[in-house]
Short mmCIF file of C-alpha atoms and ligand atoms in Angstrom, two decimals:
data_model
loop_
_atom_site.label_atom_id
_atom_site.label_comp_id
_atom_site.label_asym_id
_atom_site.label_seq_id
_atom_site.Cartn_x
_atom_site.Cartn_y
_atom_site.Cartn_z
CA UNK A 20 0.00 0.00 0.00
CA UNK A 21 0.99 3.45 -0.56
CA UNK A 22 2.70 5.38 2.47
CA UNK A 23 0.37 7.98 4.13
CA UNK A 24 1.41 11.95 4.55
CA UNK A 25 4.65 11.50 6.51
CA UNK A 26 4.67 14.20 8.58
CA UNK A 27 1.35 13.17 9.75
CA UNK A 28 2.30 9.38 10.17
CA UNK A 29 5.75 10.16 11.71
CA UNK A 30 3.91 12.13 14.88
CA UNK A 31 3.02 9.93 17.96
CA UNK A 32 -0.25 10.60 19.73
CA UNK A 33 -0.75 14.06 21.59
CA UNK A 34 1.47 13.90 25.21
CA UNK A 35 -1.44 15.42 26.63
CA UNK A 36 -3.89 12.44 25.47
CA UNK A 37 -0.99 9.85 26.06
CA UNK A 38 -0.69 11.29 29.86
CA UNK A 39 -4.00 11.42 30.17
CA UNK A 40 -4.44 7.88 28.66
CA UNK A 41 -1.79 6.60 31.39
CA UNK A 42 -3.80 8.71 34.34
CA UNK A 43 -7.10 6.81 33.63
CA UNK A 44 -5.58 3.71 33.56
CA UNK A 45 -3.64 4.06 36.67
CA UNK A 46 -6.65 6.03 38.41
CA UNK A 47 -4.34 8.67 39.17
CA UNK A 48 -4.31 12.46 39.80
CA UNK A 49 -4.33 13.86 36.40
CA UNK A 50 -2.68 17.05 36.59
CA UNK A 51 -1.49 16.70 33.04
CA UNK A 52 -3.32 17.83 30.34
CA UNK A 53 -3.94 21.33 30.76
CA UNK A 54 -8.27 21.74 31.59
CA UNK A 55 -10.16 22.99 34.27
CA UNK A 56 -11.87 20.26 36.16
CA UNK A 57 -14.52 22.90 37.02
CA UNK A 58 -17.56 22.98 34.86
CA UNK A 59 -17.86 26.44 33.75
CA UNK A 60 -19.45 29.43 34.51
CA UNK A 61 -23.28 28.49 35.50
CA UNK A 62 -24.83 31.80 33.18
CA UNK A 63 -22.71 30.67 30.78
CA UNK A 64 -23.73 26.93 30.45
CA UNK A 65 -27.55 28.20 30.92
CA UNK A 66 -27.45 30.26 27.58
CA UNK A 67 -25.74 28.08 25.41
CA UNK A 68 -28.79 25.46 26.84
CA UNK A 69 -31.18 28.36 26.10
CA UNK A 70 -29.85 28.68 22.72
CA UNK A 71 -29.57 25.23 21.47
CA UNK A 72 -33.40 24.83 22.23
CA UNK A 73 -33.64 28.22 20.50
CA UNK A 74 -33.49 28.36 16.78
CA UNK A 75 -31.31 28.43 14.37
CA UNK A 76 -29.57 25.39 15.16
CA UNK A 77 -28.40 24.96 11.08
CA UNK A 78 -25.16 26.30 10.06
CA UNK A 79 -24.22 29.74 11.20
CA UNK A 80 -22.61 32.12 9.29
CA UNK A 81 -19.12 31.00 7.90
CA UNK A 82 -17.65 33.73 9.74
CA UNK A 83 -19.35 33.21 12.79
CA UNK A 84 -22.54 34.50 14.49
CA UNK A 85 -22.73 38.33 14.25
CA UNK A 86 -23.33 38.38 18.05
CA UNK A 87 -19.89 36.62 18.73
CA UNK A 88 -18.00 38.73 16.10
CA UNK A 89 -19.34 41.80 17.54
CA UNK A 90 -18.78 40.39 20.84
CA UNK A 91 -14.89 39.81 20.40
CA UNK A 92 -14.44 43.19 18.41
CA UNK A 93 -15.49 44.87 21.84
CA UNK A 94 -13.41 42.81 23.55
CA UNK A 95 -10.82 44.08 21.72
CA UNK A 96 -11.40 47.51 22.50
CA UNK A 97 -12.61 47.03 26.20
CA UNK A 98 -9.56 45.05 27.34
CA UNK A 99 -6.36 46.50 24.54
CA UNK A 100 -8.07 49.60 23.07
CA UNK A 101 -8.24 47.90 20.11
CA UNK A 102 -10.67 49.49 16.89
CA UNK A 103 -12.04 46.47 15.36
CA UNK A 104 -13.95 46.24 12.20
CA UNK A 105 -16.28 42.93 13.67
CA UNK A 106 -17.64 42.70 9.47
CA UNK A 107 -14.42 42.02 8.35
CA UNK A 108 -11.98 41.79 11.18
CA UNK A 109 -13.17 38.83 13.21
CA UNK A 110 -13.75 34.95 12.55
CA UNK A 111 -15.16 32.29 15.08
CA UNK A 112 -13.77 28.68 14.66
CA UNK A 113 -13.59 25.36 15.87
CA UNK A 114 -11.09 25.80 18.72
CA UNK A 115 -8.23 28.01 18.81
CA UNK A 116 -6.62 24.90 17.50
CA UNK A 117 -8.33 25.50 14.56
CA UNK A 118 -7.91 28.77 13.94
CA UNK A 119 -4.27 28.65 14.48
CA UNK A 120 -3.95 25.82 11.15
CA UNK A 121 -6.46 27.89 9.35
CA UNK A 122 -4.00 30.74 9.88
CA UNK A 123 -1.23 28.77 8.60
CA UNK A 124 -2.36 27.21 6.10
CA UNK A 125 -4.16 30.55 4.93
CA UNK A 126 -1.03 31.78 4.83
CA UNK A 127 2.11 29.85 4.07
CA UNK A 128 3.15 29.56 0.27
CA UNK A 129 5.72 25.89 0.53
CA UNK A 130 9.39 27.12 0.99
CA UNK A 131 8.34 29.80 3.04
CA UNK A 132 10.06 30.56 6.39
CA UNK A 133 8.17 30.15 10.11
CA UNK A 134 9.82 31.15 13.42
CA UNK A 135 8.69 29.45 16.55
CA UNK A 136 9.92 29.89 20.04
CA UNK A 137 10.68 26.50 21.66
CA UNK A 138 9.01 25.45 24.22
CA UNK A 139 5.99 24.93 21.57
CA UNK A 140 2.49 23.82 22.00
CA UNK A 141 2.17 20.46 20.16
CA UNK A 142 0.15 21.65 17.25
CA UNK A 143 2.55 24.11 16.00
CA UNK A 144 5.07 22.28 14.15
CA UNK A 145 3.36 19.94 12.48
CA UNK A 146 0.66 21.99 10.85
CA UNK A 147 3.72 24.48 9.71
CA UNK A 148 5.54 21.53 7.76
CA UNK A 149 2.44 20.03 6.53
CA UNK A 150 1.62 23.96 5.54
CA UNK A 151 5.32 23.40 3.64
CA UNK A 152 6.99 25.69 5.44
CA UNK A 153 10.52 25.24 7.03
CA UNK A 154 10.28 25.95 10.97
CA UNK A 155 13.42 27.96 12.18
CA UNK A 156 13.39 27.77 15.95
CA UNK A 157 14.59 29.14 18.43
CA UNK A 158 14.78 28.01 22.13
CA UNK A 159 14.03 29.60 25.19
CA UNK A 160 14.94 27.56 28.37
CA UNK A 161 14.10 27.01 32.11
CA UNK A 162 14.45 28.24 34.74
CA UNK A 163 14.09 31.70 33.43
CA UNK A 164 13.06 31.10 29.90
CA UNK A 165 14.99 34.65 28.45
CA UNK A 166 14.19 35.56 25.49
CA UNK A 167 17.82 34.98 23.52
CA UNK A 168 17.37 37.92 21.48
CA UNK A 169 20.55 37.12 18.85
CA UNK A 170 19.25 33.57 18.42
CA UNK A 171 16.26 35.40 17.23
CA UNK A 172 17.28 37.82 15.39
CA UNK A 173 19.62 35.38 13.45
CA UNK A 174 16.18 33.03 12.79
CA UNK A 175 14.65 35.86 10.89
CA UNK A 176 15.27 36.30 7.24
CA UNK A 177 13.71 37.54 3.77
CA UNK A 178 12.22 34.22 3.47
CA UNK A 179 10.88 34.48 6.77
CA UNK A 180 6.57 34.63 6.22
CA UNK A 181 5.67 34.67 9.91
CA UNK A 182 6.69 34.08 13.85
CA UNK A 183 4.28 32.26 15.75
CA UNK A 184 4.38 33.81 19.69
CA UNK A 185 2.05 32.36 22.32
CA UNK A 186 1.89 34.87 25.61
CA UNK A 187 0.87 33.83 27.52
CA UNK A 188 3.14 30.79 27.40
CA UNK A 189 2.17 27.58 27.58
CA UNK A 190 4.55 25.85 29.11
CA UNK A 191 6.76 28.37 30.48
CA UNK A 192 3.93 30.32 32.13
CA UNK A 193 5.67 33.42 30.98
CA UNK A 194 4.40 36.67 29.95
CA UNK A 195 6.20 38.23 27.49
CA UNK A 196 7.48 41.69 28.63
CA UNK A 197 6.72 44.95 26.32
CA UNK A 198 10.43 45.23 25.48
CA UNK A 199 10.59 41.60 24.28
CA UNK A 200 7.51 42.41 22.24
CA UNK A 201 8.79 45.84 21.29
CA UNK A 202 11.81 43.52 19.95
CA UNK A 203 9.87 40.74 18.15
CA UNK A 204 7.73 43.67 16.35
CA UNK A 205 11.33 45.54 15.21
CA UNK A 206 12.35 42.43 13.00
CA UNK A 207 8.75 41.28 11.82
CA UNK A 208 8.40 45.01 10.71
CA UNK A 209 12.61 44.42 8.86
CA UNK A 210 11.33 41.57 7.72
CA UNK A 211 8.33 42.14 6.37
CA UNK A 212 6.63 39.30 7.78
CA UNK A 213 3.70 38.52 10.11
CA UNK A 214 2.89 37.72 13.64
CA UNK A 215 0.22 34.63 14.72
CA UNK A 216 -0.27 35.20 18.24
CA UNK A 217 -1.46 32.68 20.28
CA UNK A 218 -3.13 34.60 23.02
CA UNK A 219 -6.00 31.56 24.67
CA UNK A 220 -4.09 32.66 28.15
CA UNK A 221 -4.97 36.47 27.54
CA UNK A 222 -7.11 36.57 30.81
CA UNK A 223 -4.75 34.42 32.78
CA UNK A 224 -1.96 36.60 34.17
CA UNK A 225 -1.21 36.62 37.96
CA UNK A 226 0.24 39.17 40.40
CA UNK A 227 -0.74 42.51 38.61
CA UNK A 228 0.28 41.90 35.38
CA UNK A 229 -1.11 42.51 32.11
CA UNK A 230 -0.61 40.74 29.05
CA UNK A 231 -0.10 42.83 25.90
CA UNK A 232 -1.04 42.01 22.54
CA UNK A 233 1.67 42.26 19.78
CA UNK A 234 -1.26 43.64 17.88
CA UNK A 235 -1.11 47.25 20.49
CA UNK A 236 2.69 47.86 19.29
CA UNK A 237 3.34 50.58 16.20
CA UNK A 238 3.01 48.87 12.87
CA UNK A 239 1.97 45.68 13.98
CA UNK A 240 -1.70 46.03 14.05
CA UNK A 241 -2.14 44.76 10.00
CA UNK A 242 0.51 42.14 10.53
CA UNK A 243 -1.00 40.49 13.66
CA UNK A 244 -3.73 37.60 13.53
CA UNK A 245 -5.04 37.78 17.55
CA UNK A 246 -6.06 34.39 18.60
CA UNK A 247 -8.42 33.59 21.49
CA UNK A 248 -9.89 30.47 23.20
CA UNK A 249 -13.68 30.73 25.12
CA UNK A 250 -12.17 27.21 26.65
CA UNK A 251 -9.67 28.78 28.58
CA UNK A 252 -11.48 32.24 28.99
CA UNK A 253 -14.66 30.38 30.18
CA UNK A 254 -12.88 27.32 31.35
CA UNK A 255 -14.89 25.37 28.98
CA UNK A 256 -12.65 23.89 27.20
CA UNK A 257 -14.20 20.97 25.59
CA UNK A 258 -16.25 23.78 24.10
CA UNK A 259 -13.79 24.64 21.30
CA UNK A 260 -14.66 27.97 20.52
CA UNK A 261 -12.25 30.26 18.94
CA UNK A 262 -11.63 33.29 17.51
CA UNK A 263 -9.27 35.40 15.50
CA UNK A 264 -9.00 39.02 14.78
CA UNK A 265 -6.87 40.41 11.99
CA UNK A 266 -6.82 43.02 8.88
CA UNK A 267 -9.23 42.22 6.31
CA UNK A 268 -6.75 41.21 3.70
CA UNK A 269 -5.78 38.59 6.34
CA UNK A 270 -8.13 37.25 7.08
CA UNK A 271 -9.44 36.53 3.91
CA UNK A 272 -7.22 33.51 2.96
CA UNK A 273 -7.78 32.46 6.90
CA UNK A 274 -11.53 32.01 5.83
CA UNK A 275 -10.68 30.49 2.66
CA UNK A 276 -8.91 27.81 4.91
CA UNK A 277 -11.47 27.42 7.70
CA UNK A 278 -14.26 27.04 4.58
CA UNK A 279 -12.64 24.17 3.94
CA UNK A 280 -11.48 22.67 7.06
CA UNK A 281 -14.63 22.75 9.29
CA UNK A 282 -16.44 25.66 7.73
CA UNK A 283 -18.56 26.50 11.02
CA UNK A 284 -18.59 26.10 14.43
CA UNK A 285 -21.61 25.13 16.59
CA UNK A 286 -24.28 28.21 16.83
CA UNK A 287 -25.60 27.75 20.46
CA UNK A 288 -21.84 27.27 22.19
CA UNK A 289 -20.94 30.93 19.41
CA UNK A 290 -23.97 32.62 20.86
CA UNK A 291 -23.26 31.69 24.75
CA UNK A 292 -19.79 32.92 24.23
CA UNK A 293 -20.71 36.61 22.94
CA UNK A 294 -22.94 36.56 26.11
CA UNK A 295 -19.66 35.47 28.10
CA UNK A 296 -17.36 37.62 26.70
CA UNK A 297 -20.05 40.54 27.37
CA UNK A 298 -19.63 39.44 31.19
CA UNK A 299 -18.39 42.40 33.69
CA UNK A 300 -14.65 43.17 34.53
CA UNK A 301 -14.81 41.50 37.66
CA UNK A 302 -15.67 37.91 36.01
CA UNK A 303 -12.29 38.64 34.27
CA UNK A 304 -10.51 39.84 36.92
CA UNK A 305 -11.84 36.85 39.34
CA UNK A 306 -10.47 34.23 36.52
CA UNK A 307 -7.01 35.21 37.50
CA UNK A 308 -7.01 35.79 41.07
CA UNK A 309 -8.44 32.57 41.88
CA UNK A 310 -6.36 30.65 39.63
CA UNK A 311 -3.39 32.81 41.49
CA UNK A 312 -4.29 31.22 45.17
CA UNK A 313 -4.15 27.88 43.43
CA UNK A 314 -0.66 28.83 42.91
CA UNK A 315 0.25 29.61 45.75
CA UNK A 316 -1.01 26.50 47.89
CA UNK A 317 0.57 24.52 44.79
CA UNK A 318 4.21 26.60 44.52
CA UNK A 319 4.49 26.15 48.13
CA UNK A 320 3.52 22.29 48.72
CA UNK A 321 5.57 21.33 45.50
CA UNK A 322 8.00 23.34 47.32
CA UNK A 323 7.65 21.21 50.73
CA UNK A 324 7.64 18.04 48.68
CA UNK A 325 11.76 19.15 47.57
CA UNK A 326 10.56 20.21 43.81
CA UNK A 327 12.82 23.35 42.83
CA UNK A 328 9.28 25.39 41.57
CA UNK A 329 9.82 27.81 38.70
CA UNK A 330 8.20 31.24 38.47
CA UNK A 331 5.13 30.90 37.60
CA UNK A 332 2.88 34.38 35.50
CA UNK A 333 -0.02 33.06 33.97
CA UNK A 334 -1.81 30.13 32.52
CA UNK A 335 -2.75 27.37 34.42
CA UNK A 336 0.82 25.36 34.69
CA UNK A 337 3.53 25.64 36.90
CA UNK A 338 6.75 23.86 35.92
CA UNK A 339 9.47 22.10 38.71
CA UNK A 340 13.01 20.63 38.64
CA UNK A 341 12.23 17.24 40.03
CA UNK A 342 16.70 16.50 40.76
CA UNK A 343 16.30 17.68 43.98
CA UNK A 344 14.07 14.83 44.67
CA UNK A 345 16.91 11.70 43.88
CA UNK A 346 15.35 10.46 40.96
CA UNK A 347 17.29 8.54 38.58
CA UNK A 348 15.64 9.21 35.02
CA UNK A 349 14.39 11.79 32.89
CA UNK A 350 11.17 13.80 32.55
CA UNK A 351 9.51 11.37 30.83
CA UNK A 352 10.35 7.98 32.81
CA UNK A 353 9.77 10.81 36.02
CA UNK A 354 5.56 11.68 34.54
CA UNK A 355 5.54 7.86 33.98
CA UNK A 356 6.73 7.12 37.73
CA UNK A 357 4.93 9.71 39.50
CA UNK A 358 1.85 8.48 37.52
CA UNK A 359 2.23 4.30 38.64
CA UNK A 360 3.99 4.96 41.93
CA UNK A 361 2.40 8.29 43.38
CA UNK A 362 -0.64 8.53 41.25
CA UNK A 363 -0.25 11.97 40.35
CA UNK A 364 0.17 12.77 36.53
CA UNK A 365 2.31 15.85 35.04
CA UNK A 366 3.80 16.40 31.47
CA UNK A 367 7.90 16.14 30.94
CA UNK A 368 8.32 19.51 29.58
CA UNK A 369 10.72 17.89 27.04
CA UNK A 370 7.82 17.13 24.85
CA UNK A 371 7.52 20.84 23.85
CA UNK A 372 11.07 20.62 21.74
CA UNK A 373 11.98 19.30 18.97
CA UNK A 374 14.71 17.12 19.69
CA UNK A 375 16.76 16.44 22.92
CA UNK A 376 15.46 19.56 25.21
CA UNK A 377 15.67 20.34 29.00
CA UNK A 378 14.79 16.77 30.42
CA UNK A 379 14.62 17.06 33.72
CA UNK A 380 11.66 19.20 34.62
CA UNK A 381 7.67 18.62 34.67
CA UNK A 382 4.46 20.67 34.31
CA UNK A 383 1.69 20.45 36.33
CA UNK A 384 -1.62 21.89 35.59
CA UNK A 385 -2.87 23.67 38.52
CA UNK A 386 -6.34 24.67 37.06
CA UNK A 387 -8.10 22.19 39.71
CA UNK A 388 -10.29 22.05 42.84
CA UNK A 389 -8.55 22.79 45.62
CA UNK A 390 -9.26 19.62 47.26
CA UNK A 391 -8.15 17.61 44.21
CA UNK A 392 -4.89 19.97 44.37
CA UNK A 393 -4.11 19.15 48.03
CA UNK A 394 -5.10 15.48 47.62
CA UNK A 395 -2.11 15.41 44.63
CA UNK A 396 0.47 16.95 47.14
CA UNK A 397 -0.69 14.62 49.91
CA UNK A 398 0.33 11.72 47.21
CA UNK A 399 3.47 13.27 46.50
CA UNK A 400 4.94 14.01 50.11
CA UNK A 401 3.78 10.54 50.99
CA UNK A 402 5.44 9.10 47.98
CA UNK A 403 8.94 10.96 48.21
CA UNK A 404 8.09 10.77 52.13
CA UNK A 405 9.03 14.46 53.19
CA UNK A 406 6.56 17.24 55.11
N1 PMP B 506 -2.66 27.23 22.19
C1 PMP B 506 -2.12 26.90 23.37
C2 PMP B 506 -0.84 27.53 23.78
C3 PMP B 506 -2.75 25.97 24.20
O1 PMP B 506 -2.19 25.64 25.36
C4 PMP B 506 -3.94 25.38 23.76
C5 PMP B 506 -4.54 24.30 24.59
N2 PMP B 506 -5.63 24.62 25.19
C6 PMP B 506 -4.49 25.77 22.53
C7 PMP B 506 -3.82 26.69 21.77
C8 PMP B 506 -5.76 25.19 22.00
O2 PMP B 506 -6.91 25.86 22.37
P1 PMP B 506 -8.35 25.31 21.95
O3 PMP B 506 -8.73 24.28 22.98
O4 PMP B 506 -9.24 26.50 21.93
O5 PMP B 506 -8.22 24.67 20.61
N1 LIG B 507 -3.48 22.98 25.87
C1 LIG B 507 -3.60 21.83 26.71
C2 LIG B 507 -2.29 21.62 27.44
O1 LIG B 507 -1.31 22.22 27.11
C3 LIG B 507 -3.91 20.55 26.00
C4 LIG B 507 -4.78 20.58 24.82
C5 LIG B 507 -4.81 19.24 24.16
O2 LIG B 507 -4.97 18.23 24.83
N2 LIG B 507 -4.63 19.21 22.87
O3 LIG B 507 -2.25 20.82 28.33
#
């Protein structure tokens, strides 16, 4: 038989559905794959209920429900100051997942250039080659995950089409700073090129900080394509509701590739998301601060347990040097023990570079009930028998 797409074929199964997979079978603490165990915002939930009973419940628009588009475009103002045309500015798709292939493959001509910033979310670099682009990356690395300015500089090229930045970063938990971004919009302005920017943590950044769209800086806002997630905005994330914002002749070839891909996205879960996103500052603000405590009580027994915790400035993970601890292994064989011995699961941060990358620390996803939090650190200390 002929030989599938290899770039396809040569890619294992998702880490995240692997670990999660492994916690299931071992019935243990999944603090792995990165969701909310939660179940959403109750006003939320009740209108897309309302609305499914409601009609239409055909296909929506291709663009997404006018509510939903108008309801991100004032987003965009309310929270960045952004002017957003919601006719021809905004689409709605299946998942920021989605959106982020229908960006690249909306816009990547084979041969052209991508720059990604290791650690990487596991959907980036195969969508990129299978787009036929050449990834050029460029690694950032624990415990303080700099941005190595040179190496990026030096990634950047005329061939280079776009740089994909997520900030809030998943795993790192890092916020980019305005000078980093002020640097990263320099050479996509040299080089002509364009920014997808993964923003599904946007609402997720702890201890007074804000996170700043690339989109805000001078010149960037008709090279920028905005990304956003309702599943991690409305911790909903089996929801998959995205959305995009981006000039009008860039979005256009997006559509063209989300026409094709899934062409809409469910109308009830579009319509209960414009009412979400429509919520008052305080829902916004609350998202963060409570996900802060969690931190906290997590840093700190992760701490007592002999973990060396990183910093930790948004999302819902919170990466640790497990040497401290004695173990004899790497990242991987450590998610695998602590997941059969201790029955807590984490992800080896390894998994988010290409090739042999920092191997010996772990993420946890800290976007639990407290209970289920404490329970994981009682399993822990009990396991590596300290506290
Ligand atoms: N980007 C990053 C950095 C993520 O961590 C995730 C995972 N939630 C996504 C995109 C995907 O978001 P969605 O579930 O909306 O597809
Ligand atoms: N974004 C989630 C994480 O990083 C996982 C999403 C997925 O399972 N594809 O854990």
């Amino acid at each position: 038989m002929k030989p599938a797409n290899s770039i396809l074929a040569s890619s294992g199964t998702s880490v995240f559905e692997v670990m999660s997979r492994l916690a299931i079978e071992h019935r243990s603490i999944n603090l792995g794959q990165g969701f909310p165990d939660g179940n959403g915002p109750e006003d939320v939930r009740a209108k897309a209920a309302h609305f499914l009973e409601d009609k239409p419940n055909q296909y929506p628009p291709m663009l997404g429900v006018p509510e939903l588009r108008q309801a991100v475009a004032a987003h965009a103002k309310r929270f960045y100051g952004l002017e957003i045309d919601w006719e021809r500015e905004v689409m709605v798709a299946s998942g920021a997942t989605e959106v982020l292939a229908s960006c690249l493959f909306g816009l990547i001509e084979p041969g052209d250039e991508v720059v990604l910033l290791e650690p990487l979310y596991d959907s980036y670099l195969p969508i990129v080659r299978r787009a036929g682009a050449v990834p050029r990356l460029v690694r950032l690395a624990p415990p303080g995950w700099e941005l190595p300015r040179d190496d990026l500089a030096a990634a950047f090229s005329a061939k280079t089409k776009l740089i994909l930045l997520n900030s809030p970063m998943n795993p790192a938990a890092k916020l980019f700073t305005r000078e980093e971004l002020a640097f990263i919009a320099e050479l996509v302005l040299r080089h002509d090129a364009y920014a997808v920017c993964d923003e599904v943590y946007e609402h997720l950044a702890f201890d007074g900080r804000t996170h700043i769209p690339l989109m805000t800086f001078p010149g960037m806002r008709r090279r920028c394509l905005k990304i956003g997630s309702a599943g991690k905005t409305f911790a909903l994330t089996g929801w998959k509701v995205g959305y995009v914002t981006a000039a009008p002749e860039l979005l256009q070839p997006i559509a063209k590739a989300h026409q094709f891909i899934t062409f809409t996205t469910p109308p009830n879960l579009q319509r209960a998301v414009a009412y979400g996103l429509g919520k008052d500052d305080a829902y916004f603000r609350s998202l963060a601060r409570e996900l802060e405590t969690k931190r906290d009580v997590f840093a700190k027994g992760l701490a007592e347990v002999g973990f060396d915790v990183l910093a930790c400035h948004g999302t819902y993970f919170i990466s640790a040097d497990f040497r401290p601890l004695g173990f004899n292994g790497d990242d991987v064989e450590f998610c695998r023990h602590i997941t059969t011995e201790a029955g807590v699961t984490a992800i080896p941060v390894s998994a988010f570079y290409e090739g042999a990358g920092p191997d010996h620390f772990v993420r946890f996803a800290f976007c639990k009930e407290d209970e289920v939090l404490r329970g994981a650190l009682e399993r822990l200390r009990r396991h590596f028998r300290r506290g």
